[in-house]
Amino acid sequence: MGLVTPGFGLIFWTTLSFLIVLFLLRKMAWGPILKSLKEREDSIEGALQSAEKAKEEMEKLQSSNEALLREARDERDLLLKEARATKDAIVGEAKLKAKEEADRIISEARTAIENEKMAAITELKAEVANISLDIAEKLLRKELSGDAGQQELVDNMLSKVKLN
Amino acid sequence: MEKRSLQAFRVGVLSLLFSLIFNLGSFASSEETKKSFDPGETIMHHVMDAHEIHITKGVHIPLPCIVKAKNGFDLFSFSSFKKNESLGYLTYTSGSTGNTYFYEHGHIYLLDSEKGVMTDETGSILNEAPYDISITKNVAGMFLGIVIMFLIFLTVAKSYKTRVGKAPKGIQSLMEPLILFVRDEIAKPSIGHGYERFMPFLLTIFFFIWILNMLGLIPFLGGMNVTGNIGVTMVLALFTFVITSVNAKKGYWMHIVAPPGVPLWLLPIMVPIEILGVFSKPIVLMLRLFANITAGHIVLLSFASLIFIFAEANGPAAGFGVSIVSVAFSVFMNFLELLVAFLQAYVFTLLSALYFGMATEEAH
């Protein structure tokens, strides 16, 4: 029976010492131990999270880098295209202008030639008239130096005149 | 052939030594009284509390006796008890209170000045017993366990302070998995939200039980059986009971007086059962630890006692022969008891945590 009869002294000492142990260990051991364990776990958790974040950021950076590169390439292409267009436009305009200029010069030249030609013709005509008059004068002088000649002329002219 | 017998002899001697280690108290007491060997008495003597630590034959460490009678406290060493030839008991007369105490079977009684020792017909003593808060074998063992706990955990706590953010080292790395085990495998799943509040108690009770369980397995310590004492387990279970009841929320009590989802006609049966359950939980905790540890001690001692039973009945040679088997079984039992020491600490802590979890569960 003694085996299952709790002794008063042992109950007293167990209660007292367990309470003291619980109180002291809570204050001096469990508190600091659990706190440091939690802190360590938190710091590991934090480190893992920040590593994950860094990885994500790296990826983001990489993708943004790529985007930037792509953008740069696109812009370069655009610039090239624009430059080409500008060049084409300039060249086209220049050609057009040159053609216009050429046309103008040609037409001006043509006009000038025409004018010159007309002037030359007019002059030639006047000269021809003068020469003809001279010839005619000389011919007349020669022809009309005799009476026969003068008569013939008059006859001739009269024959052409129609009297109606 | 000769070599082999020598070997057998060696094994026998070694076994005897081992058995002696497990069975010191019994051997000594049987020698002292010159009686025939009584294993039952020996084993009971071992597993029960005592006022002295029995190291080996004739070597006792007397422990301080503290008693409170009606007229005051008395503090004296157990060695002050002297054999009183006329009474046949150990007696001691205190100088300060004038009380005379006598000792019988692990109990201190007050000697009646007129009637002396009074007994009833079955031989049990009727004398008044003073309040006995002596530092008994188990109390001393408990103190030793507590000192070990403080040595270990103050060192560990210091390591955590000095080695902030570093990997655990030394005893710290030995204890950390156990602390994490209590936290992550016992407290968190059983209690859930708000488990932190119960951690100091759970850790204390886990290591208290475990260390004391293992102390009981160490030979030459007088075979202390602290956690195998019903008084100790009763107090531990009471702590669990009190903490459960103090922290219990409305849902816990409602579950007892009005179990949800139970038909009305079942309530007269259910409510008494639930109320019984509140008290049976700590009682079961108390009995399980007590029975497991005491049983382990008894089995170990029984194996050792076998040697002496056989030696007494069939001569020393039989004792040597049996010792081989006995020691083999003792070794096996010791390993098993090491497991049980941990297991019972775990079970007690786990069940305490489960009860806390039930008590603090939010009503659903």
Coordinates of C-alpha atoms in Angstrom, one line a residue:
Chain A
M1 CA 0.0 0.0 0.0
G2 CA 2.9 2.3 0.7
L3 CA 3.8 2.3 -2.9
V4 CA 0.6 4.0 -4.0
T5 CA 0.2 6.3 -1.0
P6 CA 1.7 9.7 -1.8
G7 CA 4.0 10.9 1.0
F8 CA 3.3 14.4 2.3
G9 CA 6.9 15.4 2.4
L10 CA 7.5 14.5 -1.2
I11 CA 4.4 16.3 -2.4
F12 CA 5.6 19.3 -0.5
W13 CA 9.1 19.3 -1.9
T14 CA 8.0 18.4 -5.4
T15 CA 5.5 21.3 -5.5
L16 CA 8.0 23.7 -4.1
S17 CA 11.0 22.7 -6.1
F18 CA 9.0 22.3 -9.4
L19 CA 7.6 25.8 -9.0
I20 CA 11.0 27.2 -8.3
V21 CA 12.5 25.3 -11.2
L22 CA 9.7 26.4 -13.5
F23 CA 10.0 30.0 -12.4
L24 CA 13.8 30.2 -12.6
L25 CA 14.3 28.3 -15.8
R26 CA 11.5 30.3 -17.4
K27 CA 13.3 33.5 -16.5
M28 CA 16.9 32.3 -17.0
A29 CA 16.8 29.6 -19.6
W30 CA 13.6 29.1 -21.6
G31 CA 13.0 32.7 -22.2
P32 CA 16.4 33.5 -23.7
I33 CA 16.7 30.2 -25.4
L34 CA 13.3 30.4 -27.1
K35 CA 13.9 34.0 -27.9
S36 CA 17.2 33.4 -29.6
L37 CA 15.8 30.4 -31.4
K38 CA 13.0 32.5 -32.7
E39 CA 15.4 35.3 -33.6
R40 CA 17.7 32.9 -35.5
E41 CA 14.7 31.4 -37.3
D42 CA 13.5 34.8 -38.2
S43 CA 16.9 35.8 -39.4
I44 CA 17.2 32.7 -41.6
E45 CA 13.7 33.3 -42.9
G46 CA 14.6 36.9 -43.6
A47 CA 17.9 35.9 -45.3
L48 CA 16.0 33.4 -47.5
Q49 CA 13.4 35.9 -48.3
S50 CA 15.9 38.6 -49.1
A51 CA 17.8 36.1 -51.3
E52 CA 14.5 35.4 -53.1
K53 CA 13.9 39.0 -53.4
A54 CA 17.4 39.6 -54.8
K55 CA 16.8 36.9 -57.3
E56 CA 13.5 38.4 -58.3
E57 CA 15.1 41.8 -58.6
M58 CA 17.9 40.3 -60.6
E59 CA 15.4 38.8 -62.9
K60 CA 13.5 42.0 -63.1
L61 CA 16.7 43.8 -63.8
Q62 CA 17.6 41.4 -66.5
S63 CA 14.3 41.6 -68.1
S64 CA 14.4 45.4 -67.9
N65 CA 17.8 45.3 -69.4
E66 CA 16.5 43.2 -72.2
A67 CA 13.6 45.6 -72.7
L68 CA 16.0 48.5 -72.7
L69 CA 18.2 46.7 -75.3
R70 CA 15.2 45.9 -77.4
E71 CA 14.0 49.5 -77.1
A72 CA 17.4 50.8 -78.1
R73 CA 17.5 48.4 -81.1
D74 CA 14.0 49.6 -82.1
E75 CA 15.0 53.2 -81.8
R76 CA 18.1 52.6 -83.8
D77 CA 16.0 50.9 -86.5
L78 CA 13.6 53.8 -86.4
L79 CA 16.4 56.3 -86.6
L80 CA 17.9 54.5 -89.5
K81 CA 14.6 54.3 -91.2
E82 CA 14.0 57.9 -90.7
A83 CA 17.4 58.8 -91.9
R84 CA 16.9 56.7 -95.0
A85 CA 13.6 58.4 -95.6
T86 CA 15.1 61.8 -95.1
K87 CA 17.9 60.9 -97.4
D88 CA 15.5 59.7 -100.0
A89 CA 13.4 62.8 -99.6
I90 CA 16.4 65.0 -99.8
V91 CA 17.8 63.2 -102.8
G92 CA 14.4 63.2 -104.5
E93 CA 13.9 66.8 -103.8
A94 CA 17.3 67.6 -105.1
K95 CA 16.7 65.6 -108.2
L96 CA 13.4 67.3 -108.7
K97 CA 15.0 70.7 -108.2
A98 CA 17.8 69.9 -110.4
K99 CA 15.4 68.7 -113.1
E100 CA 13.3 71.8 -112.7
E101 CA 16.4 73.9 -112.9
A102 CA 17.6 72.1 -115.8
D103 CA 14.3 72.4 -117.5
R104 CA 14.2 76.0 -116.7
I105 CA 17.7 76.6 -118.0
I106 CA 16.9 74.5 -121.1
S107 CA 13.7 76.4 -121.7
E108 CA 15.4 79.7 -121.1
A109 CA 18.2 78.6 -123.5
R110 CA 15.5 77.6 -125.9
T111 CA 13.8 80.9 -125.6
A112 CA 17.1 82.7 -126.0
I113 CA 17.9 80.6 -129.0
E114 CA 14.6 81.3 -130.5
N115 CA 15.0 85.0 -129.8
E116 CA 18.4 84.9 -131.3
K117 CA 17.2 82.9 -134.2
M118 CA 14.3 85.3 -134.7
A119 CA 16.7 88.2 -134.4
A120 CA 19.0 86.6 -136.8
I121 CA 16.3 85.8 -139.2
T122 CA 15.0 89.4 -139.0
E123 CA 18.5 90.7 -139.5
L124 CA 19.0 88.2 -142.3
K125 CA 15.7 89.2 -143.8
A126 CA 16.7 92.9 -143.6
E127 CA 20.1 92.1 -145.0
V128 CA 18.6 89.9 -147.7
A129 CA 16.2 92.8 -148.5
N130 CA 19.1 95.2 -148.6
I131 CA 21.1 92.9 -150.7
S132 CA 18.1 92.3 -153.0
L133 CA 17.5 96.0 -153.2
D134 CA 21.2 96.5 -154.1
I135 CA 21.0 93.8 -156.6
A136 CA 17.9 95.1 -157.9
E137 CA 19.3 98.6 -158.1
K138 CA 22.4 97.3 -159.8
L139 CA 20.3 95.2 -162.1
L140 CA 18.0 98.1 -162.8
R141 CA 20.9 100.4 -163.4
K142 CA 22.4 97.8 -165.8
E143 CA 19.2 96.9 -167.5
L144 CA 17.9 100.4 -167.7
S145 CA 21.1 101.8 -169.0
G146 CA 19.7 101.1 -172.5
D147 CA 16.3 102.1 -173.9
A148 CA 15.5 98.5 -174.9
G149 CA 15.8 97.3 -171.5
Q150 CA 13.6 100.0 -170.1
Q151 CA 10.9 99.2 -172.7
E152 CA 11.0 95.6 -172.0
L153 CA 10.5 96.2 -168.4
V154 CA 7.6 98.5 -168.9
D155 CA 6.1 95.9 -171.1
N156 CA 6.5 93.2 -168.8
M157 CA 5.1 95.0 -165.9
L158 CA 2.2 96.2 -167.9
S159 CA 1.4 92.7 -168.9
K160 CA 1.1 91.6 -165.4
V161 CA -1.1 94.5 -164.5
K162 CA -4.7 93.6 -164.8
L163 CA -6.8 96.4 -165.3
N164 CA -9.9 95.3 -163.7
Chain B
M1 CA 38.9 -26.2 -22.5
E2 CA 40.5 -24.6 -19.6
K3 CA 40.5 -21.3 -21.4
R4 CA 36.8 -21.6 -22.0
S5 CA 36.0 -22.3 -18.4
L6 CA 38.1 -19.3 -17.4
Q7 CA 36.2 -17.2 -19.8
A8 CA 32.9 -18.5 -18.3
F9 CA 34.2 -17.7 -14.9
R10 CA 35.1 -14.2 -16.0
V11 CA 31.7 -13.7 -17.5
G12 CA 30.2 -14.9 -14.2
V13 CA 32.2 -12.6 -12.1
L14 CA 31.5 -9.7 -14.3
S15 CA 27.8 -10.6 -14.3
L16 CA 27.8 -10.8 -10.6
L17 CA 29.4 -7.3 -10.4
F18 CA 26.8 -6.0 -12.7
S19 CA 24.0 -7.6 -10.7
L20 CA 25.5 -6.1 -7.6
I21 CA 25.3 -2.7 -9.1
F22 CA 21.6 -3.1 -9.8
N23 CA 20.9 -4.7 -6.6
L24 CA 23.0 -3.1 -4.0
G25 CA 20.3 -2.3 -1.4
S26 CA 18.9 -5.8 -1.5
F27 CA 22.3 -7.5 -1.1
A28 CA 23.3 -5.4 1.8
S29 CA 20.0 -5.6 3.7
S30 CA 19.8 -9.4 3.3
E31 CA 23.3 -9.7 4.6
E32 CA 22.7 -7.4 7.5
T33 CA 19.6 -9.2 8.8
K34 CA 21.0 -12.6 8.2
K35 CA 17.6 -13.6 6.9
S36 CA 16.9 -15.6 3.8
F37 CA 16.7 -13.4 0.7
D38 CA 13.3 -11.9 0.2
P39 CA 13.1 -10.4 -3.3
G40 CA 9.8 -8.7 -2.7
E41 CA 11.0 -6.8 0.3
T42 CA 14.2 -5.9 -1.4
I43 CA 12.5 -4.6 -4.5
M44 CA 10.0 -2.6 -2.5
H45 CA 12.7 -1.3 -0.3
H46 CA 14.4 -0.1 -3.5
V47 CA 11.5 1.5 -5.3
M48 CA 10.1 3.2 -2.2
D49 CA 11.2 6.4 -0.6
A50 CA 13.7 6.3 2.3
H51 CA 15.4 8.6 4.8
E52 CA 18.9 7.5 3.8
I53 CA 20.7 6.7 0.6
H54 CA 21.9 3.2 0.5
I55 CA 25.1 3.0 -1.4
T56 CA 26.4 -0.5 -0.6
K57 CA 26.6 -2.8 2.3
G58 CA 27.0 -0.8 5.4
V59 CA 27.5 2.4 3.5
H60 CA 24.6 4.7 4.0
I61 CA 24.3 8.4 3.6
P62 CA 21.9 9.6 6.3
L63 CA 19.6 12.4 5.1
P64 CA 18.2 15.3 7.1
C65 CA 14.9 14.6 8.7
I66 CA 12.6 17.6 9.0
V67 CA 9.4 16.9 11.0
K68 CA 6.7 19.2 12.4
A69 CA 4.9 18.0 15.4
K70 CA 2.3 20.0 17.3
N71 CA 4.9 21.8 19.4
G72 CA 7.3 22.8 16.6
F73 CA 9.8 21.8 14.0
D74 CA 12.6 19.3 14.5
L75 CA 15.6 19.0 12.2
F76 CA 18.0 16.1 12.7
S77 CA 20.0 13.7 10.7
F78 CA 18.7 10.2 10.1
S79 CA 21.8 8.9 11.7
S80 CA 20.5 10.4 15.0
F81 CA 18.1 7.5 15.2
K82 CA 19.5 4.9 17.5
K83 CA 18.3 1.4 18.2
N84 CA 16.2 1.3 21.3
E85 CA 16.6 -2.2 22.5
S86 CA 13.6 -2.2 24.8
L87 CA 11.2 -1.0 22.1
G88 CA 12.9 -2.7 19.1
Y89 CA 12.7 0.5 17.1
L90 CA 15.0 3.2 16.0
T91 CA 14.3 6.2 18.2
Y92 CA 15.4 9.8 18.6
T93 CA 14.6 12.3 21.2
S94 CA 14.8 15.9 20.1
G95 CA 16.5 18.4 22.4
S96 CA 14.5 21.4 21.4
T97 CA 10.9 20.1 21.4
G98 CA 11.5 17.2 23.7
N99 CA 9.6 14.9 21.4
T100 CA 10.7 11.3 20.9
Y101 CA 10.3 10.0 17.4
F102 CA 10.6 6.4 16.3
Y103 CA 11.1 5.0 12.8
E104 CA 9.3 2.1 11.3
H105 CA 9.3 1.1 7.6
G106 CA 10.1 4.5 6.1
H107 CA 7.8 6.4 8.4
I108 CA 8.6 8.6 11.4
Y109 CA 6.1 8.4 14.3
L110 CA 5.7 10.3 17.5
L111 CA 6.4 8.1 20.5
D112 CA 3.5 8.5 23.0
S113 CA 5.0 9.4 26.4
E114 CA 2.6 7.1 28.2
K115 CA 1.5 4.4 25.9
G116 CA 4.7 4.0 23.9
V117 CA 4.2 2.3 20.5
M118 CA 0.6 1.5 19.8
T119 CA -0.4 -1.1 17.2
D120 CA -3.7 -2.6 16.1
E121 CA -4.3 -6.3 15.6
T122 CA -2.7 -6.3 12.1
G123 CA 0.4 -4.7 13.4
S124 CA 0.1 -1.3 11.8
I125 CA 1.1 1.6 14.0
L126 CA -1.5 3.9 15.4
N127 CA 0.8 6.5 16.8
E128 CA 0.5 10.0 15.7
A129 CA 2.7 10.8 12.7
P130 CA 4.2 14.3 12.5
Y131 CA 4.3 16.2 9.2
D132 CA 7.4 14.7 7.6
I133 CA 9.1 17.0 5.1
S134 CA 12.4 15.3 5.4
I135 CA 14.9 15.4 2.6
T136 CA 14.3 11.8 1.7
K137 CA 16.1 9.8 -0.9
N138 CA 13.6 10.9 -3.6
V139 CA 13.8 14.6 -2.5
A140 CA 17.6 14.4 -2.6
G141 CA 17.4 12.8 -6.1
M142 CA 15.0 15.4 -7.2
F143 CA 17.4 18.1 -6.0
L144 CA 20.2 16.4 -7.8
G145 CA 18.1 16.3 -11.0
I146 CA 17.3 20.0 -10.6
V147 CA 20.9 20.9 -10.1
I148 CA 21.7 19.0 -13.3
M149 CA 18.9 20.8 -15.1
F150 CA 20.2 24.2 -14.0
L151 CA 23.8 23.3 -14.9
I152 CA 22.7 22.2 -18.4
F153 CA 20.2 24.9 -19.2
L154 CA 21.9 27.8 -17.8
T155 CA 25.0 26.8 -19.8
V156 CA 22.8 26.4 -22.9
A157 CA 21.1 29.8 -22.3
K158 CA 24.5 31.4 -21.9
S159 CA 25.6 29.9 -25.2
Y160 CA 22.6 31.4 -26.9
K161 CA 23.6 34.8 -25.5
T162 CA 27.3 34.6 -26.4
R163 CA 26.8 32.9 -29.7
V164 CA 24.1 35.0 -31.2
G165 CA 23.5 34.2 -34.9
K166 CA 26.0 31.3 -34.8
A167 CA 25.4 27.6 -35.2
P168 CA 24.9 25.8 -31.9
K169 CA 27.9 24.2 -30.3
G170 CA 28.6 21.6 -27.5
I171 CA 25.8 20.9 -25.1
Q172 CA 23.8 23.6 -26.8
S173 CA 23.6 21.5 -30.0
L174 CA 22.6 18.5 -27.9
M175 CA 19.7 20.3 -26.3
E176 CA 18.5 22.4 -29.2
P177 CA 16.9 19.5 -31.1
L178 CA 15.1 18.5 -27.9
I179 CA 13.9 22.0 -27.2
L180 CA 12.8 22.3 -30.8
F181 CA 11.2 18.8 -30.6
V182 CA 9.1 20.0 -27.6
R183 CA 8.2 23.2 -29.4
D184 CA 7.6 21.9 -33.0
E185 CA 6.4 18.3 -32.4
I186 CA 4.6 18.7 -29.1
A187 CA 3.5 22.3 -28.4
K188 CA 2.7 23.6 -31.9
P189 CA 0.6 20.8 -33.2
S190 CA -1.2 20.2 -29.9
I191 CA -1.9 23.7 -28.8
G192 CA -1.7 25.7 -32.0
H193 CA -2.2 29.4 -31.7
G194 CA -0.8 30.8 -28.4
Y195 CA 1.4 27.8 -27.7
E196 CA 4.2 30.2 -26.5
R197 CA 2.5 30.7 -23.2
F198 CA 2.8 27.0 -22.3
M199 CA 6.4 26.5 -23.6
P200 CA 8.2 27.1 -20.2
F201 CA 6.0 24.6 -18.4
L202 CA 6.2 22.0 -21.2
L203 CA 10.0 22.3 -21.4
T204 CA 10.4 22.2 -17.7
I205 CA 8.2 19.2 -17.2
F206 CA 9.7 17.4 -20.2
F207 CA 13.3 17.7 -19.0
F208 CA 12.3 17.3 -15.4
I209 CA 10.7 13.9 -16.0
W210 CA 13.3 12.8 -18.5
I211 CA 16.3 13.7 -16.4
L212 CA 14.8 12.2 -13.3
N213 CA 13.8 9.0 -15.2
M214 CA 17.4 8.6 -16.3
L215 CA 18.8 9.4 -12.9
G216 CA 16.8 6.5 -11.6
L217 CA 18.6 4.2 -14.0
I218 CA 22.1 5.1 -12.7
P219 CA 23.3 2.5 -10.2
F220 CA 25.1 3.5 -7.0
L221 CA 22.9 6.5 -6.5
G222 CA 20.8 4.5 -4.0
G223 CA 18.3 3.6 -6.7
M224 CA 16.3 6.7 -6.6
N225 CA 12.9 6.3 -8.1
V226 CA 11.7 9.9 -8.1
T227 CA 9.4 9.8 -11.1
G228 CA 8.2 6.3 -10.1
N229 CA 6.8 7.8 -6.9
I230 CA 3.1 8.5 -6.9
G231 CA 3.5 11.6 -4.8
V232 CA 5.8 13.2 -7.4
T233 CA 3.7 12.2 -10.4
M234 CA 0.6 13.4 -8.6
V235 CA 2.1 16.8 -8.2
L236 CA 3.2 17.0 -11.8
A237 CA -0.2 15.9 -13.0
L238 CA -1.8 18.4 -10.7
F239 CA 0.2 21.1 -12.3
T240 CA -1.1 20.1 -15.7
F241 CA -4.6 20.0 -14.3
V242 CA -4.4 23.4 -12.7
I243 CA -2.9 25.0 -15.8
T244 CA -5.5 23.4 -18.0
S245 CA -8.4 24.6 -15.7
V246 CA -7.0 28.1 -15.3
N247 CA -6.5 28.6 -19.0
A248 CA -9.7 26.9 -20.1
K249 CA -11.9 29.1 -22.2
K250 CA -15.7 29.1 -22.3
G251 CA -15.8 26.5 -25.0
Y252 CA -14.0 23.9 -22.8
W253 CA -16.5 24.3 -20.0
M254 CA -19.4 24.4 -22.4
H255 CA -18.2 21.2 -23.9
I256 CA -18.5 19.6 -20.5
V257 CA -21.9 20.9 -19.3
A258 CA -23.5 21.1 -22.7
P259 CA -21.7 18.9 -25.3
P260 CA -22.7 20.3 -28.7
G261 CA -24.6 18.0 -31.1
V262 CA -25.6 15.6 -28.4
P263 CA -29.3 14.7 -28.2
L264 CA -31.0 16.0 -25.0
W265 CA -31.8 12.6 -23.6
L266 CA -28.2 11.7 -23.7
L267 CA -27.1 14.6 -21.6
P268 CA -27.7 13.0 -18.2
I269 CA -25.2 10.3 -19.2
M270 CA -22.8 12.5 -21.1
V271 CA -22.4 15.3 -18.6
P272 CA -21.2 13.1 -15.7
I273 CA -18.9 11.3 -18.1
E274 CA -17.4 14.6 -19.3
I275 CA -17.0 15.8 -15.7
L276 CA -15.4 12.5 -14.8
G277 CA -13.1 13.0 -17.8
V278 CA -11.8 16.3 -16.5
F279 CA -10.5 14.5 -13.4
S280 CA -9.5 11.2 -15.0
K281 CA -7.1 13.0 -17.4
P282 CA -4.6 14.1 -14.7
I283 CA -5.2 10.9 -12.8
V284 CA -4.2 8.8 -15.8
L285 CA -1.2 11.1 -16.3
M286 CA -0.2 10.5 -12.7
L287 CA -0.6 6.7 -12.9
R288 CA 1.0 6.2 -16.3
L289 CA 4.3 7.8 -15.3
F290 CA 4.3 6.2 -11.9
A291 CA 3.5 2.7 -13.2
N292 CA 5.9 2.8 -16.1
I293 CA 8.9 3.9 -14.1
T294 CA 8.2 1.8 -11.1
A295 CA 7.5 -1.3 -13.3
G296 CA 10.9 -0.7 -15.0
H297 CA 12.7 -0.6 -11.7
I298 CA 10.9 -3.7 -10.5
V299 CA 11.7 -5.7 -13.6
L300 CA 15.3 -4.7 -13.5
L301 CA 15.5 -5.6 -9.8
S302 CA 13.7 -8.9 -10.4
F303 CA 16.3 -10.0 -12.9
A304 CA 19.0 -9.2 -10.4
S305 CA 17.1 -10.9 -7.6
L306 CA 16.9 -14.1 -9.7
I307 CA 20.6 -14.6 -9.2
F308 CA 20.3 -14.6 -5.4
I309 CA 17.2 -16.7 -5.4
F310 CA 18.9 -19.4 -7.4
A311 CA 22.1 -19.0 -5.5
E312 CA 20.2 -19.5 -2.2
A313 CA 18.2 -22.4 -3.5
N314 CA 20.8 -24.3 -5.5
G315 CA 24.2 -23.0 -4.4
P316 CA 26.5 -20.4 -5.7
A317 CA 27.1 -22.2 -9.0
A318 CA 23.5 -21.8 -9.9
G319 CA 23.7 -18.2 -9.0
F320 CA 26.6 -17.7 -11.4
G321 CA 24.8 -19.6 -14.1
V322 CA 21.7 -17.6 -13.8
S323 CA 23.7 -14.4 -13.6
I324 CA 24.6 -14.7 -17.3
V325 CA 21.0 -14.8 -18.3
S326 CA 20.1 -12.2 -15.7
V327 CA 22.7 -9.7 -16.9
A328 CA 21.8 -10.2 -20.5
F329 CA 18.2 -9.4 -19.7
S330 CA 19.2 -6.5 -17.4
V331 CA 21.3 -5.0 -20.2
F332 CA 18.3 -5.3 -22.5
M333 CA 16.0 -3.9 -19.9
N334 CA 18.3 -1.0 -19.3
F335 CA 18.2 -0.1 -23.0
L336 CA 14.5 -0.4 -22.9
E337 CA 14.3 1.7 -19.8
L338 CA 16.4 4.4 -21.5
L339 CA 13.8 4.5 -24.2
V340 CA 11.0 4.4 -21.7
A341 CA 12.6 7.3 -19.8
F342 CA 12.4 9.4 -22.9
L343 CA 9.0 8.0 -24.0
Q344 CA 7.3 8.7 -20.7
A345 CA 8.6 12.2 -20.6
Y346 CA 7.4 12.7 -24.1
V347 CA 4.0 11.2 -23.4
F348 CA 3.5 13.2 -20.3
T349 CA 4.4 16.4 -22.1
L350 CA 2.4 15.6 -25.2
L351 CA -0.7 14.8 -23.2
S352 CA -0.3 17.9 -21.1
A353 CA 0.0 19.9 -24.3
L354 CA -3.1 18.2 -25.8
Y355 CA -5.1 19.1 -22.7
F356 CA -3.9 22.7 -22.9
G357 CA -4.9 22.7 -26.5
M358 CA -8.3 21.4 -25.7
A359 CA -8.7 24.0 -23.0
T360 CA -7.7 27.0 -25.1
E361 CA -9.4 25.9 -28.2
E362 CA -11.7 28.6 -29.5
A363 CA -15.4 27.8 -29.4
H364 CA -16.5 26.6 -32.8

